[in-house]
mmCIF file of C-alpha atoms (C1' of nucleotides) in Angstrom:
data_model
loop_
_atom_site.group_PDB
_atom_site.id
_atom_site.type_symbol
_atom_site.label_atom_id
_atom_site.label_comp_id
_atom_site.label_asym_id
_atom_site.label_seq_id
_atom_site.Cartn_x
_atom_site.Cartn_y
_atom_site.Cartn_z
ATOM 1 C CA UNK A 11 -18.476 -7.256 -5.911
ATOM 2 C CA UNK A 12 -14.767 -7.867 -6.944
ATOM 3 C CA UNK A 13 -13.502 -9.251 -9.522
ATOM 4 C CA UNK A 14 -12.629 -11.959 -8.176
ATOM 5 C CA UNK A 15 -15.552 -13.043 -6.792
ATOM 6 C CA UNK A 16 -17.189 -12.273 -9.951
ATOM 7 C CA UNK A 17 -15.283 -14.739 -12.506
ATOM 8 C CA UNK A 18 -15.178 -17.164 -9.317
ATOM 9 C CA UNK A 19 -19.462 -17.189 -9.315
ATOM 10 C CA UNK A 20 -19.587 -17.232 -13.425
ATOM 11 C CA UNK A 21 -16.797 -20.172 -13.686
ATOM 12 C CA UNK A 22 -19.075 -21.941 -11.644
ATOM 13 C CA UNK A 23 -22.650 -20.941 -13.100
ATOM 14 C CA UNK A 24 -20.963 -22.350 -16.442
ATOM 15 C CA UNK A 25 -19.803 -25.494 -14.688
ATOM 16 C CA UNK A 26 -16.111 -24.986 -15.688
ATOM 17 C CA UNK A 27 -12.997 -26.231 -13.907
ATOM 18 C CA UNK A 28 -9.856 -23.570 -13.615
ATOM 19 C CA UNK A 29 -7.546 -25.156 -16.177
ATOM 20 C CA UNK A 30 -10.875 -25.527 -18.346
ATOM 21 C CA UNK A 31 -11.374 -22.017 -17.974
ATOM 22 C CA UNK A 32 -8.054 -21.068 -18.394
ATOM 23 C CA UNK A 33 -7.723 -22.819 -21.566
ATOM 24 C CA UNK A 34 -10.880 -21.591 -22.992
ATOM 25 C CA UNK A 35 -10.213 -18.045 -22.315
ATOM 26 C CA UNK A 36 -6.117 -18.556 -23.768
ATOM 27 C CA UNK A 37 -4.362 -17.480 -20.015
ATOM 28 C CA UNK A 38 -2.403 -19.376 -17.542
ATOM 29 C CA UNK A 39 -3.795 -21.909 -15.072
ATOM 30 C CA UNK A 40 -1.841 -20.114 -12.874
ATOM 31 C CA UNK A 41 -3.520 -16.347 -13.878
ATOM 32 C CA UNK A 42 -7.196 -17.546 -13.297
ATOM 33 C CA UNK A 43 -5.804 -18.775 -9.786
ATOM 34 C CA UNK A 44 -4.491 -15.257 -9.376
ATOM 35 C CA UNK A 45 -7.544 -13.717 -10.414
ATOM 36 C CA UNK A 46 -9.895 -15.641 -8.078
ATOM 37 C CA UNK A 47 -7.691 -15.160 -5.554
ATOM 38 C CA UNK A 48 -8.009 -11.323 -5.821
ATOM 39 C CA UNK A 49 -4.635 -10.463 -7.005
ATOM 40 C CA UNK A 50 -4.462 -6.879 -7.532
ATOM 41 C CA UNK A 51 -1.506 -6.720 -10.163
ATOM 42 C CA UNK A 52 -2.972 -8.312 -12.775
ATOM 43 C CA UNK A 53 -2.476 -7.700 -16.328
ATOM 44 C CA UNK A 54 -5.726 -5.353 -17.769
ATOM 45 C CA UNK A 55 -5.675 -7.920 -21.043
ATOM 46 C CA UNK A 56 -5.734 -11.129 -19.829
ATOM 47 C CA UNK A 57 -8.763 -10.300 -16.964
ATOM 48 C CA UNK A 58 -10.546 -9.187 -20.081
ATOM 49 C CA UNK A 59 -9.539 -12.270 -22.447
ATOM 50 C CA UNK A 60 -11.450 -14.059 -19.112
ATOM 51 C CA UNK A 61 -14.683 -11.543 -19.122
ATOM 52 C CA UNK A 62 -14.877 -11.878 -22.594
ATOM 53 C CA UNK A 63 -16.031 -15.195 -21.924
ATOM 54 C CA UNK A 64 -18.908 -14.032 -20.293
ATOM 55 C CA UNK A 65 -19.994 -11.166 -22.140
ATOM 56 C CA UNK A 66 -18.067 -8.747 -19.926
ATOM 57 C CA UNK A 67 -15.229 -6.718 -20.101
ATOM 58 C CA UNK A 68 -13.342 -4.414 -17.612
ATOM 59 C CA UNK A 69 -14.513 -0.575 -17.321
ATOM 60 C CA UNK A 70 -15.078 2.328 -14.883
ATOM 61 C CA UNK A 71 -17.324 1.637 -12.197
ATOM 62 C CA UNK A 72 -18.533 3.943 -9.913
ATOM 63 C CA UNK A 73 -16.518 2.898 -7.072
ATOM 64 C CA UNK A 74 -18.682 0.799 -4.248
ATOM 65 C CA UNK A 75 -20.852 0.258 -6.744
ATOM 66 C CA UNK A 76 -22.825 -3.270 -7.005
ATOM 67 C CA UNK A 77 -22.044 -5.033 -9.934
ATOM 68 C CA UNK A 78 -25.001 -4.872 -12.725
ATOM 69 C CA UNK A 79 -27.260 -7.863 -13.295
ATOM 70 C CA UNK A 80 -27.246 -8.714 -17.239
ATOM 71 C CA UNK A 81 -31.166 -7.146 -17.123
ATOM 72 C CA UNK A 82 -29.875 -3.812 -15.862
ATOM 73 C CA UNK A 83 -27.194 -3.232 -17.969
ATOM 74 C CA UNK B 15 -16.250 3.908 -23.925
ATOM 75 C CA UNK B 16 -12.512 3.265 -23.368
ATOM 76 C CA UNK B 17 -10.810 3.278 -20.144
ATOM 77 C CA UNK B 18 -8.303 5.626 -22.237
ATOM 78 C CA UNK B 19 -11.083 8.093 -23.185
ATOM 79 C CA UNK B 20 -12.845 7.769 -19.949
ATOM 80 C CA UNK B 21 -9.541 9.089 -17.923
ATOM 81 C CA UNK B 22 -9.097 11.407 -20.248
ATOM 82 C CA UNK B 23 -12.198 12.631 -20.214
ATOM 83 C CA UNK B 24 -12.691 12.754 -16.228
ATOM 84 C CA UNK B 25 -8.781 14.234 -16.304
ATOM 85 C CA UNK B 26 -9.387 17.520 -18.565
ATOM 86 C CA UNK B 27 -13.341 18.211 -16.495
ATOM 87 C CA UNK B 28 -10.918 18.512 -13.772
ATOM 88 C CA UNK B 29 -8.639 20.867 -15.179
ATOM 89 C CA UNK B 30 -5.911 18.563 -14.654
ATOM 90 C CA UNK B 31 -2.151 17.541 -16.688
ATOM 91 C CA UNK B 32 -1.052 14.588 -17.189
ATOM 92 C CA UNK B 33 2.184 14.888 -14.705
ATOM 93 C CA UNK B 34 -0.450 16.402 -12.201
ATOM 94 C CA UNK B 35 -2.780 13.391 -12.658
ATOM 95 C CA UNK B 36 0.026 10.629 -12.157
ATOM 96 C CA UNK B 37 1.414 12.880 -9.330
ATOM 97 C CA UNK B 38 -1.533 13.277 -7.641
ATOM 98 C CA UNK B 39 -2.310 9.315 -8.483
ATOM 99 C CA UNK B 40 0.492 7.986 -7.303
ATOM 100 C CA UNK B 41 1.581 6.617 -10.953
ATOM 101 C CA UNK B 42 4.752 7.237 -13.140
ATOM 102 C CA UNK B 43 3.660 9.515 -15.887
ATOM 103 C CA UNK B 44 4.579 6.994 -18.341
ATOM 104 C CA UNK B 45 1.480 4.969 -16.978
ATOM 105 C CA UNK B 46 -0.981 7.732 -17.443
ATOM 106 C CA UNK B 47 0.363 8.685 -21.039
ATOM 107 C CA UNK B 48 0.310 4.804 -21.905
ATOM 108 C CA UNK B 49 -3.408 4.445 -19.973
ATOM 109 C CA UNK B 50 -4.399 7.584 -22.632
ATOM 110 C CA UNK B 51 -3.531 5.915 -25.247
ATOM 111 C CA UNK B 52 -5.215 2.695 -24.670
ATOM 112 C CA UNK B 53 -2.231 0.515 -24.044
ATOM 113 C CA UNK B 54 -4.065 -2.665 -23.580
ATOM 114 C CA UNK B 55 -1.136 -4.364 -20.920
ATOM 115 C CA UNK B 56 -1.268 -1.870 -18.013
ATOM 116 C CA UNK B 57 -1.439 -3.277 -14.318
ATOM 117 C CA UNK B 58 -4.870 -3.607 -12.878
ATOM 118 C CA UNK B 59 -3.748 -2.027 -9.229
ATOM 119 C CA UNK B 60 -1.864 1.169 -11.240
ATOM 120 C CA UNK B 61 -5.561 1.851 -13.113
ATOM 121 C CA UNK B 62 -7.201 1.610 -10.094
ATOM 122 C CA UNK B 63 -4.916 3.945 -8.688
ATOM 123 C CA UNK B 64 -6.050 6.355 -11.206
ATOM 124 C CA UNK B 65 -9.815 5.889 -11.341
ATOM 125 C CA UNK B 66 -9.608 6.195 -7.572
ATOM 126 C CA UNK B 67 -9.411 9.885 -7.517
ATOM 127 C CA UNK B 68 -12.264 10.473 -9.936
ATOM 128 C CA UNK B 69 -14.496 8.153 -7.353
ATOM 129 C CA UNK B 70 -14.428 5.112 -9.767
ATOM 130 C CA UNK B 71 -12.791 1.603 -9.785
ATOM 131 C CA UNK B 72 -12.077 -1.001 -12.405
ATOM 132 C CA UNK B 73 -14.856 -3.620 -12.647
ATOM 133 C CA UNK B 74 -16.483 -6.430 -14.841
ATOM 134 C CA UNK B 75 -19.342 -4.356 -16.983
ATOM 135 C CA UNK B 76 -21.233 -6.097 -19.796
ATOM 136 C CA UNK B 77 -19.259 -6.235 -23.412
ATOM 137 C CA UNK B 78 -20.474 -2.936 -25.307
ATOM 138 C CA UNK B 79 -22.073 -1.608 -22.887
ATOM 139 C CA UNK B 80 -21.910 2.317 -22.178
ATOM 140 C CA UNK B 81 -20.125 3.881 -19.142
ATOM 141 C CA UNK B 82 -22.651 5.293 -16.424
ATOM 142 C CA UNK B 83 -23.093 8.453 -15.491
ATOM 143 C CA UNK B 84 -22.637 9.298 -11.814
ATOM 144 C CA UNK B 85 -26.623 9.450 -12.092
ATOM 145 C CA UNK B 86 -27.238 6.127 -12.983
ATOM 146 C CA UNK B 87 -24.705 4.559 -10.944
ATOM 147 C "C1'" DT C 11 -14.424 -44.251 3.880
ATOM 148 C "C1'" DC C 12 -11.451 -43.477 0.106
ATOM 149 C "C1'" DA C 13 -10.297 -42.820 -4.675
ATOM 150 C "C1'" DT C 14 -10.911 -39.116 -8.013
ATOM 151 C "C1'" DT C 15 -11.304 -34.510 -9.186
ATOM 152 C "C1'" DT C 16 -10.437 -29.872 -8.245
ATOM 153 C "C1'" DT C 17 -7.935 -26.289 -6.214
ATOM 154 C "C1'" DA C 18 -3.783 -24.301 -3.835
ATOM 155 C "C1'" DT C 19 1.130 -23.601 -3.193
ATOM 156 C "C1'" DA C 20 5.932 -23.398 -4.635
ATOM 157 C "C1'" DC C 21 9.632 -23.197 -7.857
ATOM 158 C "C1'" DC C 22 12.207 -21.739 -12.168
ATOM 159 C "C1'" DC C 23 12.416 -18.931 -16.178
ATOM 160 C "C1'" DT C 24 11.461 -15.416 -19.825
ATOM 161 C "C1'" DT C 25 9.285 -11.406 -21.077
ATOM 162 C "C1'" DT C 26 7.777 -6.960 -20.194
ATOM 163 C "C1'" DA C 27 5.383 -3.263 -17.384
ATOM 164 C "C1'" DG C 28 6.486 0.833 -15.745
ATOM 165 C "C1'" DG C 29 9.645 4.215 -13.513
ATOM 166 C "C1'" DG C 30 12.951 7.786 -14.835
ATOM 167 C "C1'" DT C 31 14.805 10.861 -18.127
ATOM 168 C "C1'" DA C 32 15.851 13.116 -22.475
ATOM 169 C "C1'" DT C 33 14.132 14.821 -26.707
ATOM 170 C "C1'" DA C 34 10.584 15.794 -30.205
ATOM 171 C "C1'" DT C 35 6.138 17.215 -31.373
ATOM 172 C "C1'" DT C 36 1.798 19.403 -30.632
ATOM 173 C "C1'" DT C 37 -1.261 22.560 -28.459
ATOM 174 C "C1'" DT C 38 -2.494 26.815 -26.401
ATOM 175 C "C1'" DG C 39 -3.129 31.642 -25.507
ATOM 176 C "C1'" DA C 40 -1.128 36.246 -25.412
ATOM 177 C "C1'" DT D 26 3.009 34.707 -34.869
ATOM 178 C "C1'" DC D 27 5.597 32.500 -31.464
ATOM 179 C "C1'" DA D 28 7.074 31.471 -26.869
ATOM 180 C "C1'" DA D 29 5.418 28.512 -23.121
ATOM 181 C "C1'" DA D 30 2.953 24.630 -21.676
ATOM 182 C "C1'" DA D 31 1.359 20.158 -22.539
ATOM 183 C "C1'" DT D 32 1.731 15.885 -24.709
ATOM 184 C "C1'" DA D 33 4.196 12.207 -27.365
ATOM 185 C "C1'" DT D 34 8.123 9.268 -28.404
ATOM 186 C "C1'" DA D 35 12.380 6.793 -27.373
ATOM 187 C "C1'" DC D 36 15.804 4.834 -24.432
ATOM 188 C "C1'" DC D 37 17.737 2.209 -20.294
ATOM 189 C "C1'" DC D 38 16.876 -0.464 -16.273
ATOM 190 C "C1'" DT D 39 14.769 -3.234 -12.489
ATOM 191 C "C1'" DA D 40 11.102 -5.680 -10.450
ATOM 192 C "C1'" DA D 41 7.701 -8.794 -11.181
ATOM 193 C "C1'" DA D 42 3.770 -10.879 -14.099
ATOM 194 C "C1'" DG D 43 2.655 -14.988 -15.803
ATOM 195 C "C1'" DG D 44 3.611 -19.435 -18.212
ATOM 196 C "C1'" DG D 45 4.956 -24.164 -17.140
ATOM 197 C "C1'" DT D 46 5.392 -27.833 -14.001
ATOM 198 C "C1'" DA D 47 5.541 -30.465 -9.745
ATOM 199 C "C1'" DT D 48 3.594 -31.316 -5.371
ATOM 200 C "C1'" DA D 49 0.297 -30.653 -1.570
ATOM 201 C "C1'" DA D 50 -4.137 -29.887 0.166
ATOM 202 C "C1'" DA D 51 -9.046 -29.806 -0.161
ATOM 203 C "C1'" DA D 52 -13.405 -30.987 -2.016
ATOM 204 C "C1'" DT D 53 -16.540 -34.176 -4.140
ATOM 205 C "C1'" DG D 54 -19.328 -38.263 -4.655
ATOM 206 C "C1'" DA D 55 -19.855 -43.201 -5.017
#
DNA sequence: TCATTTTATACCCTTTAGGGTATATTTTGA
DNA sequence: TCAAAATATACCCTAAAGGGTATAAAATGA
């Protein structure tokens, strides 16, 4: 799963609007746009000041890896 | 762990240098000196450069949670 | 249907990431 | 011990990340 997709499917499981999100997690409207849209040169800090606010943060994953389910992790 | 120690980590079991590793990565070796040392700023796409040749990628993994071993992946 | 909310696109502007390079420090092994 | 290799620090410079804001498009639901 990317990234993108990932904070996309949380945002919403949460109920939160962009600019709510983006206010919550201290970025840009404009970065959490960015992010869902899959930008690739995104800063490292501000994707994890988003994570954060779901109890993730970025690390090494075994590339093609599925992303883990909070129950396996 | 730490994105820093995790490179670093995966960089020496493979017997290679830093200039090697950001050669090889297709990074300046200011980026893999700065990744070492935890800079918290770096570019999403330049890390993934890196992780790519030791078969991992950057994704969203539960807050405090350990890395995985290629065996649990 | 149509007004409201949400999301997307486009622009300007400031800050800084990261490349290169030079120098200093540390580590390593002979 | 000490020379060579590896790593760390410091500087300049350019491209671009990301904030703000304005506008357009799309989605939502009453």
């Amino acid at each position: 799963m990317q990234l993108s997709e990932f904070v996309k499917e949380k945002r919403r499981l949460t109920g939160l609007t962009q600019p709510v999100l983006a206010e919550k997690a201290g970025v840009g409207l404009r970065f959490v746009r960015e992010l869902e849209q899959g930008k690739e040169t995104l800063r490292l800090d501000k994707v994890n000041q988003v994570l954060k606010l779901f109890g993730y943060e970025v690390g090494a994953i075994p590339a093609n890896r599925k992303i883990l389910t909070d129950e396996e992790s």
